[in-house]
XYZ file of C-alpha atoms in Angstrom:
122
model
C 7.742 -13.231 -27.640
C 9.282 -14.312 -24.027
C 6.437 -16.523 -22.488
C 8.885 -19.635 -21.604
C 11.416 -17.487 -20.270
C 11.932 -19.038 -16.244
C 13.082 -16.177 -14.377
C 12.107 -13.327 -17.117
C 12.579 -9.150 -16.780
C 9.824 -9.077 -14.086
C 10.658 -12.196 -11.904
C 14.639 -10.490 -11.517
C 12.821 -7.216 -11.189
C 11.043 -8.679 -7.803
C 14.267 -10.575 -6.835
C 15.972 -7.136 -7.046
C 13.184 -4.708 -4.887
C 13.472 -7.528 -2.417
C 17.069 -7.336 -2.100
C 16.801 -3.411 -1.851
C 14.529 -3.944 0.909
C 16.248 -5.595 2.967
C 19.269 -3.771 2.220
C 18.301 -0.191 2.609
C 15.941 -1.617 5.846
C 20.161 -2.846 7.374
C 21.337 0.169 6.364
C 18.025 1.801 8.332
C 19.007 -0.655 10.961
C 23.060 -0.101 11.521
C 22.024 4.169 11.598
C 19.630 4.489 13.113
C 17.928 1.369 14.334
C 15.595 -1.478 14.881
C 12.509 1.204 14.189
C 14.445 2.757 11.355
C 14.807 -0.264 9.682
C 10.852 -1.887 10.610
C 9.340 0.934 9.200
C 11.844 1.004 5.837
C 10.716 -2.605 5.561
C 7.011 -1.877 5.865
C 7.065 1.266 3.260
C 9.391 -1.164 0.643
C 6.326 -4.054 1.630
C 3.907 -1.163 0.907
C 5.502 -1.329 -2.765
C 6.562 -4.950 -3.230
C 3.302 -6.438 -2.528
C 1.111 -4.892 -4.591
C 3.507 -5.607 -7.861
C 3.930 -9.290 -6.886
C 0.234 -9.358 -6.933
C 0.722 -7.407 -10.566
C 2.995 -9.905 -11.545
C 0.819 -12.536 -10.867
C -2.368 -11.313 -12.447
C -0.535 -10.670 -15.413
C 1.565 -14.286 -15.614
C -1.975 -15.871 -15.357
C -3.314 -13.848 -18.020
C -0.119 -14.478 -20.776
C -1.664 -17.884 -22.378
C -5.097 -15.106 -23.540
C -5.657 -12.950 -26.575
C -4.683 -9.440 -26.861
C -7.357 -7.965 -25.298
C -7.680 -10.894 -23.025
C -4.011 -9.231 -21.553
C -5.241 -5.823 -22.180
C -7.942 -6.343 -19.856
C -6.021 -8.568 -17.207
C -3.481 -5.152 -17.699
C -6.004 -2.302 -16.864
C -7.871 -4.860 -14.059
C -4.462 -5.765 -12.218
C -3.239 -2.470 -12.022
C -6.224 -1.239 -10.929
C -6.159 -3.550 -8.029
C -2.528 -2.864 -7.777
C -3.639 1.271 -7.359
C -6.323 0.586 -4.157
C -3.475 -2.374 -2.355
C -1.459 0.232 -2.047
C -3.525 3.341 -0.627
C -4.833 0.184 1.822
C -1.363 -0.883 2.937
C -0.615 2.675 2.656
C -3.970 3.604 5.101
C -2.751 0.043 7.298
C 0.612 0.702 7.265
C 0.021 3.895 8.366
C -2.349 3.190 11.772
C 0.927 1.375 13.299
C 2.159 4.650 15.926
C 6.134 3.821 15.580
C 6.790 4.109 12.455
C 8.665 6.966 10.764
C 6.951 8.128 7.433
C 9.931 10.239 5.880
C 11.904 6.422 5.851
C 8.655 4.726 5.633
C 8.502 6.825 1.766
C 12.356 5.860 1.418
C 11.759 2.253 1.888
C 9.001 2.296 -0.960
C 10.352 4.733 -3.298
C 13.834 2.379 -2.751
C 12.089 -0.605 -4.087
C 10.323 1.731 -6.566
C 13.395 2.608 -7.810
C 14.061 -0.811 -9.185
C 11.801 -0.235 -11.972
C 13.574 2.427 -13.609
C 17.010 1.223 -12.669
C 15.685 -1.714 -14.792
C 15.416 -0.140 -17.791
C 18.755 0.886 -17.526
C 20.159 -2.845 -16.681
C 17.851 -5.390 -18.584
C 17.966 -4.202 -22.181
C 17.253 -6.702 -24.487
């Protein structure tokens, strides 16, 4: 098991998600301006912050029994979904947010999971 790995696949995914968020926002800044870049960053944050919470929750449970890890996984995923919903509700209250660009940032950060399956197989 890779519990002792200092820079695990989870840390790599979170790092790449942050890099993708910055790259997409920079692209929108150059293409459409500051408002689009902010919308993209907000969408990226809506995806990244709950993922960060979930990773931390599982990290704290790494030394528990199998049942404890499973319970941490389920509770972490539940809170992650609630946090995502709350962040979307909060971000959509901002008047200058472009919803479509926000979704592009959100999907770009989430897509890192899909591509990580191909690149970081052991």
